[in-house]
Coordinates of C-alpha atoms in Angstrom, one line a residue:
X1 CA 0.0 0.0 0.0
X2 CA 1.2 3.5 -0.7
X3 CA 0.2 6.7 1.0
X4 CA 0.7 10.0 -0.7
X5 CA 1.3 13.4 0.8
X6 CA -1.4 16.1 0.5
X7 CA 0.7 17.7 -2.2
X8 CA 0.0 14.7 -4.4
X9 CA 3.6 13.6 -4.9
X10 CA 6.1 10.9 -4.2
X11 CA 4.2 7.8 -2.7
X12 CA 5.7 6.5 0.5
X13 CA 5.8 2.7 0.9
X14 CA 3.9 1.5 4.1
X15 CA 2.3 -1.6 5.4
X16 CA -1.4 -2.4 4.9
X17 CA -2.6 -0.6 8.0
X18 CA -1.1 2.7 6.9
X19 CA 1.8 2.6 9.5
X20 CA 5.4 1.7 9.4
X21 CA 4.7 -1.8 10.7
X22 CA 6.0 -1.4 14.3
X23 CA 4.2 -3.1 17.2
X24 CA 1.7 -0.6 18.3
X25 CA 0.5 -0.5 21.9
X26 CA 3.5 -2.3 23.4
X27 CA 4.3 0.3 26.1
X28 CA 2.3 2.1 28.8
X29 CA 3.3 5.1 30.9
X30 CA 5.4 3.1 33.4
X31 CA 7.3 1.2 30.7
X32 CA 7.9 4.3 28.7
X33 CA 9.2 6.2 31.7
X34 CA 11.4 3.3 32.7
X35 CA 13.0 3.2 29.2
X36 CA 13.4 7.0 29.3
X37 CA 15.3 6.7 32.6
X38 CA 17.3 3.7 31.6
X39 CA 18.4 5.5 28.4
X40 CA 20.2 8.1 30.5
X41 CA 22.2 5.4 32.4
X42 CA 21.9 7.4 35.6
X43 CA 24.5 5.5 37.7
X44 CA 27.1 5.4 34.9
X45 CA 26.4 9.1 33.9
X46 CA 27.0 10.2 37.5
X47 CA 30.1 8.0 37.9
X48 CA 31.6 9.3 34.7
X49 CA 30.8 13.0 35.0
X50 CA 30.3 14.2 38.6
X51 CA 34.0 14.4 39.4
X52 CA 34.7 16.4 36.3
X53 CA 31.8 18.8 37.0
X54 CA 33.2 19.4 40.5
X55 CA 36.7 20.0 39.1
X56 CA 35.2 22.5 36.6
X57 CA 33.1 24.5 39.0
X58 CA 33.9 23.3 42.5
X59 CA 31.2 23.8 45.1
X60 CA 28.8 25.0 42.4
X61 CA 28.3 21.5 41.0
X62 CA 24.7 21.2 42.3
X63 CA 23.6 24.5 40.8
X64 CA 25.4 23.6 37.5
X65 CA 23.4 20.4 37.3
X66 CA 20.2 22.3 38.0
X67 CA 21.0 25.0 35.4
X68 CA 21.7 22.4 32.8
X69 CA 18.3 20.9 33.5
X70 CA 16.6 24.2 32.5
X71 CA 17.2 23.9 28.7
X72 CA 16.4 20.1 28.9
X73 CA 13.1 20.9 30.6
X74 CA 12.3 23.6 28.1
X75 CA 13.1 21.2 25.2
X76 CA 11.0 18.5 26.8
X77 CA 8.0 20.7 26.3
X78 CA 9.0 21.1 22.7
X79 CA 9.1 17.3 22.4
X80 CA 5.7 17.0 24.1
X81 CA 4.0 19.5 21.8
X82 CA 5.6 18.2 18.6
X83 CA 4.8 14.6 19.6
X84 CA 1.2 15.5 20.3
X85 CA 0.9 16.9 16.7
X86 CA 3.2 14.5 14.9
X87 CA 3.7 11.3 16.9
X88 CA 6.3 9.9 14.5
X89 CA 9.2 7.7 15.5
X90 CA 11.6 9.9 13.4
X91 CA 11.2 12.6 16.1
X92 CA 13.8 15.3 15.4
X93 CA 14.2 14.2 11.8
X94 CA 10.5 14.3 11.0
X95 CA 9.8 17.4 13.0
X96 CA 12.7 19.4 11.7
X97 CA 11.9 18.3 8.1
X98 CA 8.3 19.5 8.5
X99 CA 9.5 22.8 10.0
X100 CA 12.6 23.7 8.0
X101 CA 12.8 21.3 5.1
X102 CA 14.8 18.2 4.1
X103 CA 18.3 19.5 4.6
X104 CA 17.9 20.6 8.2
X105 CA 15.8 17.6 9.0
X106 CA 18.4 15.2 7.6
X107 CA 21.1 16.7 9.7
X108 CA 18.9 16.5 12.8
X109 CA 18.4 12.8 12.2
X110 CA 22.1 12.4 11.7
X111 CA 22.8 14.2 15.1
X112 CA 20.6 11.5 16.8
X113 CA 22.6 8.7 15.1
X114 CA 26.0 10.3 15.9
X115 CA 25.1 10.7 19.6
X116 CA 23.9 7.1 19.7
X117 CA 27.0 5.7 18.1
X118 CA 29.4 7.6 20.3
X119 CA 27.7 6.7 23.5
X120 CA 27.3 3.0 22.5
X121 CA 31.0 2.7 22.2
X122 CA 31.6 4.2 25.6
X123 CA 28.8 2.2 27.3
X124 CA 30.3 -1.0 25.9
X125 CA 33.7 -0.1 27.2
X126 CA 32.4 0.6 30.7
X127 CA 30.2 -2.5 30.7
X128 CA 33.2 -4.7 29.8
X129 CA 35.6 -3.0 32.2
X130 CA 33.2 -3.3 35.2
X131 CA 32.3 -6.9 34.4
X132 CA 35.9 -7.9 34.7
X133 CA 36.3 -5.8 37.8
X134 CA 33.7 -8.1 39.4
X135 CA 35.0 -11.4 37.9
X136 CA 38.7 -11.0 37.6
X137 CA 40.2 -7.5 38.4
X138 CA 43.5 -8.2 36.6
X139 CA 41.7 -8.8 33.3
X140 CA 40.0 -5.5 33.6
X141 CA 43.3 -3.9 32.6
X142 CA 43.5 -6.1 29.5
X143 CA 42.4 -4.0 26.6
X144 CA 41.7 -6.9 24.3
X145 CA 39.6 -8.8 26.8
X146 CA 37.6 -5.7 27.8
X147 CA 37.0 -4.7 24.2
X148 CA 35.9 -8.2 23.2
X149 CA 33.5 -8.2 26.2
X150 CA 32.1 -4.8 25.2
X151 CA 31.5 -6.0 21.6
X152 CA 29.7 -9.0 23.1
X153 CA 27.4 -6.8 25.2
X154 CA 26.5 -4.7 22.1
X155 CA 25.7 -7.9 20.1
X156 CA 23.5 -9.2 22.9
X157 CA 21.6 -6.0 23.3
X158 CA 21.2 -5.7 19.5
X159 CA 19.6 -9.2 19.6
X160 CA 17.3 -8.1 22.5
X161 CA 16.2 -5.0 20.5
X162 CA 15.8 -7.1 17.4
X163 CA 13.5 -9.6 19.1
X164 CA 11.0 -7.0 20.3
X165 CA 10.2 -4.1 22.6
X166 CA 8.3 -6.0 25.3
X167 CA 11.2 -8.3 26.2
X168 CA 13.5 -5.3 26.4
X169 CA 11.0 -3.5 28.6
X170 CA 10.9 -6.4 31.1
X171 CA 14.7 -6.5 31.2
X172 CA 14.8 -2.7 31.8
X173 CA 12.4 -2.9 34.7
X174 CA 14.9 -5.1 36.6
X175 CA 18.0 -3.1 35.6
X176 CA 16.6 0.3 36.5
X177 CA 15.5 -1.1 39.9
X178 CA 19.1 -2.2 40.6
X179 CA 20.4 1.2 39.6
X180 CA 18.0 3.2 41.8
X181 CA 18.5 0.8 44.7
X182 CA 22.2 1.5 44.6
X183 CA 21.7 5.3 44.3
X184 CA 19.2 5.4 47.2
X185 CA 21.7 3.5 49.4
X186 CA 24.5 5.8 48.3
X187 CA 22.5 8.9 49.3
X188 CA 21.3 7.4 52.6
X189 CA 24.7 6.0 53.6
X190 CA 26.5 9.3 52.8
X191 CA 24.0 11.5 54.7
X192 CA 24.0 9.2 57.7
X193 CA 27.8 9.1 57.7
X194 CA 28.0 12.9 57.6
X195 CA 25.4 13.2 60.4
X196 CA 27.0 10.8 62.8
X197 CA 30.6 12.0 62.2
X198 CA 31.9 8.8 60.5
X199 CA 32.5 10.4 57.1
X200 CA 36.2 10.9 56.1
X201 CA 38.2 14.0 56.7
X202 CA 37.0 16.9 54.5
X203 CA 33.3 16.0 54.9
X204 CA 30.9 18.9 55.4
X205 CA 27.2 19.5 55.9
X206 CA 25.4 20.5 52.7
X207 CA 25.6 24.3 52.1
X208 CA 23.0 26.6 50.5
X209 CA 25.9 28.3 48.8
X210 CA 26.2 25.3 46.6
X211 CA 23.0 26.4 44.9
X212 CA 24.1 30.0 44.3
X213 CA 23.9 30.7 40.6
X214 CA 26.0 33.9 40.9
X215 CA 29.0 32.2 42.6
X216 CA 30.6 30.9 39.3
X217 CA 34.0 32.4 38.8
X218 CA 35.0 31.0 35.4
X219 CA 32.9 31.1 32.3
X220 CA 34.8 28.3 30.6
X221 CA 34.4 26.1 33.7
X222 CA 30.7 26.9 33.8
X223 CA 30.3 26.0 30.1
X224 CA 32.3 22.8 30.5
X225 CA 30.2 21.8 33.5
X226 CA 27.0 22.6 31.7
X227 CA 27.9 20.5 28.7
X228 CA 28.9 17.6 31.0
X229 CA 25.6 18.0 32.8
X230 CA 23.7 17.9 29.4
X231 CA 25.2 14.5 28.9
X232 CA 23.9 13.1 32.2
X233 CA 20.3 14.2 31.2
X234 CA 20.6 12.9 27.6
X235 CA 18.5 9.9 26.7
X236 CA 15.1 10.7 28.1
X237 CA 13.8 11.4 24.5
X238 CA 14.0 7.6 23.8
X239 CA 10.4 7.3 25.1
X240 CA 9.4 9.8 22.3
X241 CA 11.1 7.7 19.6
X242 CA 9.0 4.7 20.8
X243 CA 5.8 6.7 20.4
X244 CA 4.4 4.6 17.6
X245 CA 4.8 1.5 19.8
X246 CA 3.2 3.2 22.9
X247 CA -0.4 2.9 24.0
X248 CA -2.0 6.3 23.2
X249 CA 1.0 7.7 21.3
X250 CA -0.1 11.3 21.4
X251 CA -0.2 11.5 25.2
X252 CA 1.9 8.9 27.0
X253 CA 5.3 9.6 25.4
X254 CA 5.1 13.3 26.2
X255 CA 4.1 12.6 29.7
X256 CA 6.8 10.0 30.1
X257 CA 9.4 12.5 28.8
X258 CA 8.5 15.2 31.4
X259 CA 8.3 12.6 34.2
X260 CA 11.7 11.2 33.3
X261 CA 13.4 14.6 33.3
X262 CA 11.9 15.5 36.7
X263 CA 12.9 12.2 38.3
X264 CA 16.4 12.7 36.8
X265 CA 17.0 16.2 38.1
X266 CA 16.0 15.2 41.7
X267 CA 18.2 12.1 41.5
X268 CA 21.2 13.9 40.2
X269 CA 21.1 16.8 42.6
X270 CA 20.5 14.5 45.6
X271 CA 23.5 12.3 44.6
X272 CA 25.7 15.2 43.9
X273 CA 25.0 16.9 47.3
X274 CA 25.4 13.6 49.1
X275 CA 28.8 12.9 47.4
X276 CA 30.1 16.4 48.1
X277 CA 29.0 16.3 51.7
X278 CA 30.6 12.9 52.3
X279 CA 33.8 13.2 50.4
X280 CA 34.3 17.0 50.4
X281 CA 35.9 19.0 47.6
X282 CA 39.6 18.4 48.5
X283 CA 42.2 17.6 45.9
X284 CA 43.7 14.7 47.8
X285 CA 42.3 11.4 49.2
X286 CA 38.6 10.8 48.6
X287 CA 37.9 14.5 47.8
X288 CA 35.9 15.1 44.7
X289 CA 38.4 17.7 43.6
X290 CA 41.0 14.9 43.3
X291 CA 41.6 14.4 39.6
X292 CA 42.5 10.8 40.3
X293 CA 38.9 10.2 41.4
X294 CA 37.2 12.1 38.5
X295 CA 37.0 9.1 36.1
X296 CA 34.6 7.3 38.5
X297 CA 33.6 8.9 41.8
X298 CA 31.6 5.8 42.8
X299 CA 34.6 3.5 42.4
X300 CA 36.7 5.9 44.5
X301 CA 34.1 6.0 47.3
X302 CA 32.7 2.5 47.3
X303 CA 34.9 0.9 49.9
X304 CA 34.8 3.7 52.4
X305 CA 31.0 4.2 52.1
X306 CA 29.7 0.7 51.4
X307 CA 32.3 -1.5 53.1
X308 CA 31.7 -5.2 52.3
X309 CA 28.8 -4.2 50.1
X310 CA 31.1 -2.1 47.8
X311 CA 30.5 -4.6 45.0
X312 CA 26.9 -3.3 44.7
X313 CA 28.2 0.0 43.3
X314 CA 30.3 -1.9 40.8
X315 CA 27.3 -4.0 39.7
X316 CA 25.2 -0.8 39.5
X317 CA 27.6 0.9 37.1
X318 CA 28.0 -2.2 35.0
X319 CA 24.2 -2.7 34.8
X320 CA 23.7 1.0 34.0
X321 CA 26.0 0.8 31.1
X322 CA 24.6 -2.4 29.7
X323 CA 21.0 -1.3 30.2
X324 CA 21.6 2.0 28.3
X325 CA 23.3 0.0 25.5
X326 CA 19.9 -1.5 24.7
X327 CA 17.9 1.6 25.1
X328 CA 20.3 3.7 23.0
X329 CA 19.9 1.3 20.1
X330 CA 16.1 1.8 20.1
X331 CA 15.8 5.5 19.1
X332 CA 18.6 5.4 16.5
X333 CA 17.1 2.4 14.8
X334 CA 13.7 3.9 14.7
X335 CA 15.1 7.2 13.5
X336 CA 16.8 5.6 10.5
X337 CA 13.6 3.6 9.9
X338 CA 11.6 6.8 9.6
X339 CA 14.3 8.4 7.4
X340 CA 14.1 5.4 5.1
X341 CA 10.3 5.4 5.0
X342 CA 10.4 9.1 3.9
X343 CA 13.2 8.3 1.4
X344 CA 15.9 10.2 3.3
X345 CA 17.9 6.9 3.5
X346 CA 18.0 3.8 1.3
X347 CA 14.8 1.8 1.4
X348 CA 16.4 -1.2 3.2
X349 CA 16.7 0.8 6.4
X350 CA 12.9 0.8 6.5
X351 CA 12.7 -3.0 6.8
X352 CA 10.5 -4.1 9.7
X353 CA 10.6 -7.7 10.9
X354 CA 7.3 -9.4 10.0
X355 CA 7.1 -11.3 13.3
X356 CA 8.9 -9.1 15.9
X357 CA 7.7 -5.9 14.3
X358 CA 11.0 -4.2 15.0
X359 CA 13.2 -2.1 12.6
X360 CA 15.3 -5.2 11.9
X361 CA 17.8 -3.9 9.3
X362 CA 18.3 -0.5 11.1
X363 CA 18.9 -2.3 14.4
X364 CA 21.6 -4.6 13.0
X365 CA 23.3 -1.8 11.1
X366 CA 23.3 0.3 14.3
X367 CA 25.0 -2.5 16.2
X368 CA 27.6 -3.1 13.5
X369 CA 28.5 0.6 13.1
X370 CA 28.8 1.0 16.9
X371 CA 31.1 -2.1 17.1
X372 CA 33.3 -0.8 14.3
X373 CA 33.5 2.7 15.9
X374 CA 34.3 1.2 19.3
X375 CA 37.0 -1.2 18.1
X376 CA 38.4 1.5 15.7
X377 CA 38.7 4.1 18.4
X378 CA 40.2 1.6 20.8
X379 CA 42.8 0.6 18.2
X380 CA 43.7 4.3 17.6
X381 CA 43.9 5.2 21.2
X382 CA 42.0 4.5 24.4
X383 CA 42.4 8.2 25.2
X384 CA 40.5 9.2 22.0
X385 CA 37.7 6.8 23.0
X386 CA 37.5 8.7 26.3
X387 CA 37.5 12.0 24.5
X388 CA 34.5 11.0 22.4
X389 CA 32.3 11.1 25.5
X390 CA 33.3 14.8 26.0
X391 CA 32.4 15.4 22.3
X392 CA 29.0 13.9 22.8
X393 CA 27.6 17.1 24.3
X394 CA 27.9 18.8 20.9
X395 CA 25.7 16.2 19.2
X396 CA 23.2 16.4 22.0
X397 CA 23.0 20.2 22.0
X398 CA 22.9 20.1 18.2
X399 CA 19.8 18.0 17.7
X400 CA 18.0 19.1 20.9
X401 CA 18.5 22.7 19.8
X402 CA 17.1 21.9 16.4
X403 CA 14.1 20.3 18.0
X404 CA 13.4 23.4 20.1
X405 CA 13.6 25.7 17.1
X406 CA 11.5 23.3 15.0
X407 CA 8.7 23.5 17.6
X408 CA 8.7 27.3 17.5
X409 CA 8.4 27.4 13.7
X410 CA 6.1 24.4 13.3
X411 CA 3.5 26.0 15.7
X412 CA 4.0 29.6 14.4
X413 CA 0.4 29.8 13.4
X414 CA -1.1 28.7 16.7
X415 CA 1.6 29.8 19.3
X416 CA -0.1 33.2 19.8
X417 CA -3.7 32.1 20.0
X418 CA -3.6 31.4 23.7
X419 CA -1.4 32.0 26.8
X420 CA -0.9 28.2 27.1
X421 CA 0.3 27.9 23.5
X422 CA 2.6 30.9 23.8
X423 CA 4.4 29.3 26.8
X424 CA 4.6 25.7 25.6
X425 CA 4.8 26.0 21.8
X426 CA 6.8 29.2 21.6
X427 CA 8.5 30.6 24.8
X428 CA 9.9 27.4 26.4
X429 CA 11.0 25.8 23.1
X430 CA 12.6 29.0 21.9
X431 CA 14.5 29.5 25.2
X432 CA 15.6 25.9 25.2
X433 CA 16.8 26.2 21.6
X434 CA 18.8 29.4 22.3
X435 CA 20.4 28.0 25.4
X436 CA 21.5 24.8 23.6
X437 CA 22.7 26.6 20.6
X438 CA 24.8 28.9 22.8
X439 CA 26.2 25.9 24.7
X440 CA 27.0 24.3 21.3
X441 CA 28.9 27.3 19.9
X442 CA 30.7 28.2 23.1
X443 CA 31.8 24.6 23.7
X444 CA 32.9 24.1 20.1
X445 CA 35.1 27.2 20.4
X446 CA 36.6 26.0 23.7
X447 CA 37.3 22.6 22.1
X448 CA 39.5 24.2 19.5
X449 CA 42.2 24.5 22.2
X450 CA 44.8 21.7 21.6
X451 CA 44.8 21.2 25.4
X452 CA 41.1 20.4 25.4
X453 CA 41.0 16.6 25.8
X454 CA 43.8 14.0 26.2
X455 CA 45.1 14.0 22.7
X456 CA 45.6 16.4 19.7
X457 CA 44.5 15.8 16.1
X458 CA 45.2 18.1 13.2
X459 CA 46.5 20.7 15.5
X460 CA 43.4 21.0 17.6
X461 CA 41.9 19.1 20.5
X462 CA 40.6 15.6 19.6
X463 CA 37.3 16.4 21.3
X464 CA 36.7 19.1 18.7
X465 CA 37.7 16.8 15.8
X466 CA 35.4 14.0 16.9
X467 CA 32.5 16.2 17.9
X468 CA 32.4 18.7 15.0
X469 CA 34.0 16.3 12.5
X470 CA 31.3 13.7 13.0
X471 CA 28.6 16.3 12.3
X472 CA 30.5 17.4 9.2
X473 CA 30.7 13.8 8.0
X474 CA 27.0 13.8 8.1
X475 CA 26.7 16.8 5.9
X476 CA 29.0 15.2 3.3
X477 CA 27.0 12.0 3.4
X478 CA 23.8 14.0 3.0
X479 CA 25.1 15.7 -0.1
X480 CA 26.3 12.4 -1.6
X481 CA 22.9 10.7 -0.9
X482 CA 21.1 13.6 -2.5
X483 CA 22.5 12.7 -5.9
X484 CA 20.9 9.2 -5.8
X485 CA 17.6 8.9 -7.7
X486 CA 15.9 7.2 -4.7
X487 CA 16.5 10.3 -2.6
X488 CA 15.0 12.8 -5.0
X489 CA 11.5 12.7 -3.5
X490 CA 12.8 13.6 -0.1
X491 CA 15.2 16.4 -1.1
X492 CA 12.6 17.9 -3.4
X493 CA 10.2 18.1 -0.4
X494 CA 7.7 15.6 -1.8
X495 CA 8.1 12.6 0.5
X496 CA 7.9 14.6 3.7
X497 CA 6.8 18.2 4.1
X498 CA 4.6 20.3 6.4
X499 CA 1.4 18.9 4.9
X500 CA 2.5 15.2 4.6
X501 CA 0.2 12.8 6.4
X502 CA 2.4 10.9 8.8
X503 CA 2.5 7.1 9.0
X504 CA 1.5 6.3 12.6
X505 CA -1.1 4.2 14.4
X506 CA -4.4 5.9 15.2
X507 CA -4.8 7.0 18.8
X508 CA -7.5 5.1 20.6
X509 CA -7.6 6.9 23.9
X510 CA -9.5 10.1 24.8
X511 CA -7.2 13.1 25.4
X512 CA -6.8 14.5 28.9
X513 CA -5.1 17.6 30.3
X514 CA -2.0 17.9 32.4
X515 CA -1.7 20.3 35.4
X516 CA -0.3 23.0 33.1
X517 CA -3.3 22.8 30.9
X518 CA -1.7 21.0 28.0
X519 CA -2.7 17.8 26.4
X520 CA -0.8 14.9 27.9

């Protein structure tokens, strides 16, 4: 069956029910929220970034985490509004194409794919490393063994994603429970230790000054901390990419996105305050200002805080990385599926498994590309692999920013018809887009410094080369693909435009209203 756009051009191939063929109605609000939380890898994200945030801004780490939440919160409303109007699994790609045309939309979809590929490589590395820390610590230092284990984890999670969303949801329910149990115990143990005086030297009671937004002394440090904090929030939008497989796709994904971001900000601020109170900000010993602890603050504190239960934190970081490996595959595979359906990628990327109703080809390609990137970066230098995580913030700010601006332009005709529309369709998305665009440009400028990152490539910091270079590669691929006959309907604006009827399941639930007056 083919469905034509309202402009009467370029038929788009779809299945008999007028959708892309995904398994509609597989997720509810709880499942969607769990996947949104799991995608952020909360334990791993905190372990990998909290120390660096403290080094960048010192005692202002909690307010830096809160301030980084603001553009995320604003953009979450953009996602909610756009999903309500266009509940398409292509998310940023589809929305930006409808708002700004095929070229911007294609680059937005590429930004999602770049972010997913970079983080998958790092998640695999962390999962493999922590697995061997538990099983045989000496093998954790063996690069070949850790890399092979990381590749195996990617392959396993590709298989889980290939087999269907529901089995993945059941696994994620268990894995997110393990993560939040570990984080809850960390916060409780830390505050109790500070209160009863058993915390190490340098411990201090939480201070209101940690939340002073005017106490930052270094703009570059603030920008670096903000970009790092953007990374720890990134991933909640996975629940939007699964909108076509969610019960009531117009309401539940948007509600799950907002719920996920709120849970995350509370979690991150609580853990940051607990860690700073327990370990202090000193540059020696267990202090969070100690650069030797920055790579993983949980690993540095586990023995002192958890004692014989220290292994639980190691398990939590490993589980967090492996869990997010699976949930990171989901939105990228569905994004490339949507791009193929609307002829922005070769048709084969639009293949949906007839039994499992998953984007089979896109899922496998995502896994293969991530493995090649992971192994390739490891062979070049493990330091470059570490630098890729710092560059991830650029891709995140890039496509989240595009989404914010797309919301503003897409709703330009309705944004000023009511106070509610003005705030949620115009003001919040615009502010989110501006803040993220500013973070992107300032961070890209800072990354030009050869000292930014652990290695130098082409005379500039490797973080800049990986971050900006990966986006430029997308621009080149886009131009190359535009010359292929199969792509012409997309780049001529025929396969997908502002008037195109999207290929999604029909909503079967009555619409309700959230506390802010918006449809949820």
